[in-house]
Amino acid sequence: MPEEDSHPTLLLRVVASRPHPLRVAAVVIALVLGAGLLGGAAAGAWLTGDSAASAARAAFDDSRSLWRDLPVDELFPPELTSEGAGPGGAERRWLRVAVAPDDDCLTAIGPALAEVLLPTAGCERAVRASYVDDTVSSVTTVGMVFTEADAPAMEALRASFGTGEGAPLPLTFAAPGTAAEGFGAEQRATWTVRVLTDVPVIVYSVSGFADARVVDSPQPAAEAVAEGQDTAVALAGLGHEAMGLADQVERSIRQAAARLTEDHG
């Protein structure tokens, strides 16, 4: 049988040495600083990401008013050129003949196209201008619809709209006293409609013959520029006119929006 301890209190008295006060303070400071650095890094990363997202959203929203903020000559330059935009990669040159007053979308693009686009995108404003090529053989109305949609809504519209080549034809801008004067609904030969997603803008263009001839079977521009097409529209290069001018206007509005992103960044 084990012998009872005659000094039980000695077993219960455990005396630890006290750390020096300076060591305690150093440990506490290290813990606080470490937590602060980690928390600060996390917060900084979060704030940086949030700041970048906020700047992108702000630039996207601000670009909605570019129709009002940009000079008309930047929206629709008096002269546009493009290397390789014509049939066989030929250079194209277009001269602006008229700019329409900014207008509501229904008046600018027409009820048929508005019915397809506007329920999802809404309309802030629409602007458009008419151009002729330098040989004055074709006339094109090119326009932009500045929408009320946010980025996800523009993405959804693009996904549902596809390339837009099967969309209803946009209206023309037949400016009196210009080479576009006879460019009406029956003269529309080919067209393209593009839903952009980096800016709240829909770009469209519609082309026809400058001699005001009636076109019985309009052809989407993407189809008219396809290899092997032998329709009158395709052979005249009108699909290239519509797509080339839409490309130029799309590029200019994207460049203006990119400057806004830099300003917010």
Coordinates of C-alpha atoms in Angstrom, one line a residue:
M1 CA 0.0 0.0 0.0
P2 CA 1.4 3.3 -0.9
E3 CA 2.5 5.5 1.8
E4 CA 0.5 8.6 2.4
D5 CA 2.2 11.9 1.7
S6 CA 2.8 13.7 4.9
H7 CA 3.1 17.0 3.1
P8 CA 0.1 17.3 0.8
T9 CA 0.2 21.0 0.5
L10 CA 3.6 20.8 -1.1
L11 CA 2.2 19.0 -4.1
L12 CA -0.5 21.6 -4.6
R13 CA 1.8 24.6 -4.5
V14 CA 3.1 25.1 -8.1
V15 CA 5.0 28.4 -8.3
A16 CA 5.7 29.6 -11.9
S17 CA 8.3 32.2 -12.5
R18 CA 6.8 35.5 -13.6
P19 CA 7.7 36.8 -17.1
H20 CA 9.4 40.1 -17.2
P21 CA 7.0 42.9 -17.9
L22 CA 8.9 44.0 -20.9
R23 CA 8.6 40.5 -22.5
V24 CA 4.8 40.6 -22.0
A25 CA 4.6 44.0 -23.6
A26 CA 6.7 42.8 -26.6
V27 CA 4.5 39.8 -27.2
V28 CA 1.3 41.9 -27.0
I29 CA 2.7 44.5 -29.4
A30 CA 3.8 41.7 -31.9
L31 CA 0.4 40.1 -31.8
V32 CA -1.4 43.5 -32.4
L33 CA 0.9 44.5 -35.2
G34 CA 0.6 41.1 -36.9
A35 CA -3.1 41.2 -36.7
G36 CA -3.1 44.7 -37.9
L37 CA -0.9 43.9 -40.9
L38 CA -3.0 40.9 -41.9
G39 CA -6.2 42.8 -41.5
G40 CA -4.8 45.8 -43.3
A41 CA -3.7 43.7 -46.2
A42 CA -7.1 42.0 -46.5
A43 CA -8.9 45.3 -46.2
G44 CA -6.6 46.8 -48.7
A45 CA -7.2 44.0 -51.2
W46 CA -10.9 44.3 -50.7
L47 CA -10.9 48.0 -51.1
T48 CA -8.8 47.9 -54.2
G49 CA -11.1 45.4 -55.8
D50 CA -14.2 47.3 -54.8
S51 CA -12.6 50.5 -56.0
A52 CA -11.8 49.0 -59.4
A53 CA -15.4 47.6 -59.8
S54 CA -16.9 51.0 -58.7
A55 CA -14.7 52.8 -61.2
A56 CA -15.8 50.5 -64.0
R57 CA -19.5 50.9 -63.0
A58 CA -19.1 54.7 -62.9
A59 CA -17.4 54.8 -66.3
F60 CA -20.1 52.5 -67.8
D61 CA -22.9 54.8 -66.4
D62 CA -21.1 58.0 -67.5
S63 CA -20.8 56.7 -71.0
R64 CA -24.6 56.8 -71.2
S65 CA -24.3 60.6 -71.6
L66 CA -21.6 60.6 -74.3
W67 CA -24.3 61.5 -76.9
R68 CA -24.6 64.9 -75.1
D69 CA -21.0 65.4 -73.9
L70 CA -19.1 64.6 -77.1
P71 CA -18.8 67.1 -79.9
V72 CA -20.8 66.0 -83.0
D73 CA -17.7 65.7 -85.0
E74 CA -16.4 63.1 -82.6
L75 CA -19.6 61.1 -82.6
F76 CA -19.9 61.3 -86.4
P77 CA -16.7 62.7 -88.0
P78 CA -17.1 64.7 -91.2
E79 CA -14.9 62.2 -93.0
L80 CA -14.2 58.5 -92.2
T81 CA -11.7 56.2 -93.9
S82 CA -11.0 52.5 -93.4
E83 CA -8.3 50.4 -95.0
G84 CA -9.6 47.0 -96.1
A85 CA -13.2 47.7 -95.4
G86 CA -14.3 47.5 -99.1
P87 CA -14.7 44.5 -101.4
G88 CA -11.4 42.7 -101.8
G89 CA -9.9 44.6 -99.0
A90 CA -10.1 47.9 -100.8
E91 CA -9.8 51.2 -98.8
R92 CA -13.1 53.0 -98.2
R93 CA -13.8 56.7 -97.6
W94 CA -17.1 58.2 -96.5
L95 CA -18.3 61.8 -96.3
R96 CA -20.9 62.9 -93.8
V97 CA -23.8 64.7 -95.5
A98 CA -26.1 65.3 -92.6
V99 CA -26.5 64.8 -88.8
A100 CA -30.0 64.3 -87.4
P101 CA -31.0 66.1 -84.2
D102 CA -30.8 63.8 -81.2
D103 CA -34.2 62.0 -80.9
D104 CA -36.2 59.5 -79.1
C105 CA -35.5 55.9 -80.1
L106 CA -38.9 55.1 -81.6
T107 CA -38.6 58.0 -84.0
A108 CA -34.9 57.3 -84.8
I109 CA -34.9 53.5 -85.3
G110 CA -38.6 52.8 -86.0
P111 CA -41.2 50.7 -84.2
A112 CA -40.2 47.3 -85.6
L113 CA -36.6 47.5 -84.3
A114 CA -37.6 49.3 -81.1
E115 CA -40.0 46.4 -80.3
V116 CA -37.0 44.0 -80.4
L117 CA -34.5 46.1 -78.5
L118 CA -36.1 48.5 -76.1
P119 CA -38.1 46.2 -73.8
T120 CA -34.8 45.0 -72.4
A121 CA -32.5 48.0 -72.9
G122 CA -34.7 51.0 -72.7
C123 CA -33.6 54.2 -74.4
E124 CA -31.8 57.2 -73.1
R125 CA -31.3 58.9 -76.5
A126 CA -30.7 58.1 -80.2
V127 CA -28.3 59.9 -82.5
R128 CA -27.7 59.3 -86.3
A129 CA -26.1 60.7 -89.3
S130 CA -26.0 59.9 -93.1
Y131 CA -22.9 59.4 -95.2
V132 CA -22.1 58.9 -98.8
D133 CA -19.0 57.1 -100.2
D134 CA -16.5 59.2 -102.1
T135 CA -17.9 58.1 -105.4
V136 CA -21.5 59.1 -104.3
S137 CA -22.8 55.7 -105.4
S138 CA -24.0 54.5 -101.9
V139 CA -25.6 56.2 -99.0
T140 CA -25.6 55.0 -95.4
T141 CA -27.4 56.0 -92.2
V142 CA -25.4 55.1 -89.1
G143 CA -26.7 55.5 -85.6
M144 CA -26.3 54.8 -81.9
V145 CA -28.9 54.1 -79.3
F146 CA -27.8 55.0 -75.8
T147 CA -29.7 52.7 -73.6
E148 CA -30.9 52.8 -70.0
A149 CA -29.6 49.2 -69.3
D150 CA -26.9 48.2 -66.9
A151 CA -24.0 45.9 -68.0
P152 CA -25.8 42.6 -67.1
A153 CA -28.9 43.7 -69.1
M154 CA -26.8 44.6 -72.1
E155 CA -25.1 41.1 -71.8
A156 CA -28.6 39.5 -71.7
L157 CA -29.7 41.5 -74.7
R158 CA -26.6 40.6 -76.7
A159 CA -27.1 36.9 -75.8
S160 CA -30.7 36.9 -76.9
F161 CA -30.2 39.2 -79.9
G162 CA -27.2 37.3 -81.4
T163 CA -25.5 39.1 -84.2
G164 CA -28.6 41.1 -85.0
E165 CA -28.5 40.4 -88.7
G166 CA -32.0 39.0 -88.6
A167 CA -33.4 42.0 -86.8
P168 CA -35.9 44.4 -88.4
L169 CA -34.3 47.1 -90.6
P170 CA -33.5 50.4 -88.9
L171 CA -35.0 53.6 -90.3
T172 CA -32.9 55.8 -92.6
F173 CA -32.2 59.5 -92.2
A174 CA -33.2 61.1 -95.5
A175 CA -31.9 64.6 -95.1
P176 CA -33.5 67.1 -97.5
G177 CA -31.1 68.9 -99.9
T178 CA -28.4 66.2 -99.6
A179 CA -27.3 63.1 -101.4
A180 CA -29.3 61.2 -98.8
E181 CA -32.6 63.0 -99.6
G182 CA -34.1 60.0 -101.6
F183 CA -32.9 57.4 -99.0
G184 CA -36.2 56.1 -97.6
A185 CA -37.7 52.9 -96.4
E186 CA -37.9 51.3 -99.9
Q187 CA -34.3 52.2 -100.7
R188 CA -32.9 50.2 -97.8
A189 CA -30.6 47.4 -99.2
T190 CA -28.6 46.1 -96.3
W191 CA -28.1 46.6 -92.6
T192 CA -26.3 45.6 -89.4
V193 CA -27.2 46.0 -85.7
R194 CA -24.6 45.5 -82.9
V195 CA -25.4 45.3 -79.1
L196 CA -22.3 46.5 -77.2
T197 CA -21.6 45.3 -73.7
D198 CA -18.7 47.4 -72.5
V199 CA -20.8 50.6 -73.1
P200 CA -24.6 50.9 -72.9
V201 CA -24.9 51.5 -76.7
I202 CA -26.5 49.8 -79.7
V203 CA -24.8 50.6 -83.0
Y204 CA -26.6 50.2 -86.3
S205 CA -26.2 51.1 -89.9
V206 CA -28.3 50.8 -93.0
S207 CA -27.1 51.3 -96.6
G208 CA -28.7 51.7 -100.1
F209 CA -27.9 53.0 -103.5
A210 CA -27.4 56.8 -103.8
D211 CA -29.6 57.0 -106.9
A212 CA -32.6 56.2 -104.7
R213 CA -33.5 53.0 -106.5
V214 CA -36.0 50.7 -104.8
V215 CA -34.6 47.4 -103.3
D216 CA -37.1 44.6 -103.2
S217 CA -35.0 42.1 -101.2
P218 CA -32.8 43.7 -98.6
Q219 CA -29.9 41.5 -97.4
P220 CA -28.2 41.5 -94.0
A221 CA -24.7 42.9 -94.3
A222 CA -23.0 39.8 -92.9
E223 CA -24.7 37.8 -95.6
A224 CA -24.0 40.4 -98.3
V225 CA -20.2 40.3 -97.7
A226 CA -20.0 36.5 -97.7
E227 CA -17.9 34.9 -100.3
G228 CA -19.8 33.8 -103.4
Q229 CA -22.7 36.2 -103.0
D230 CA -24.0 37.4 -106.4
T231 CA -27.0 39.5 -105.4
A232 CA -27.1 43.1 -106.7
V233 CA -26.6 44.3 -103.1
A234 CA -23.5 42.1 -102.6
L235 CA -22.0 42.9 -106.0
A236 CA -22.4 46.7 -105.3
G237 CA -20.5 46.3 -102.1
L238 CA -23.3 47.7 -100.0
G239 CA -22.7 45.2 -97.2
H240 CA -19.2 46.5 -96.9
E241 CA -20.5 50.0 -96.7
A242 CA -22.9 49.2 -93.8
M243 CA -20.4 47.1 -91.9
G244 CA -17.4 49.5 -92.5
L245 CA -19.3 52.6 -91.2
A246 CA -20.7 50.7 -88.2
D247 CA -17.1 49.5 -87.4
Q248 CA -15.9 53.1 -87.4
V249 CA -18.6 54.5 -85.2
E250 CA -18.4 51.6 -82.8
R251 CA -14.6 52.1 -82.5
S252 CA -15.0 55.8 -81.8
I253 CA -17.6 55.4 -79.0
R254 CA -15.5 52.7 -77.4
Q255 CA -12.4 54.9 -77.4
A256 CA -14.4 57.7 -75.8
A257 CA -15.7 55.3 -73.1
A258 CA -12.1 54.0 -72.5
R259 CA -11.0 57.5 -71.7
L260 CA -13.8 57.7 -69.1
T261 CA -12.5 54.5 -67.5
E262 CA -9.0 56.0 -67.3
D263 CA -10.4 59.1 -65.7
H264 CA -12.2 57.0 -63.0
G265 CA -9.3 54.7 -62.5

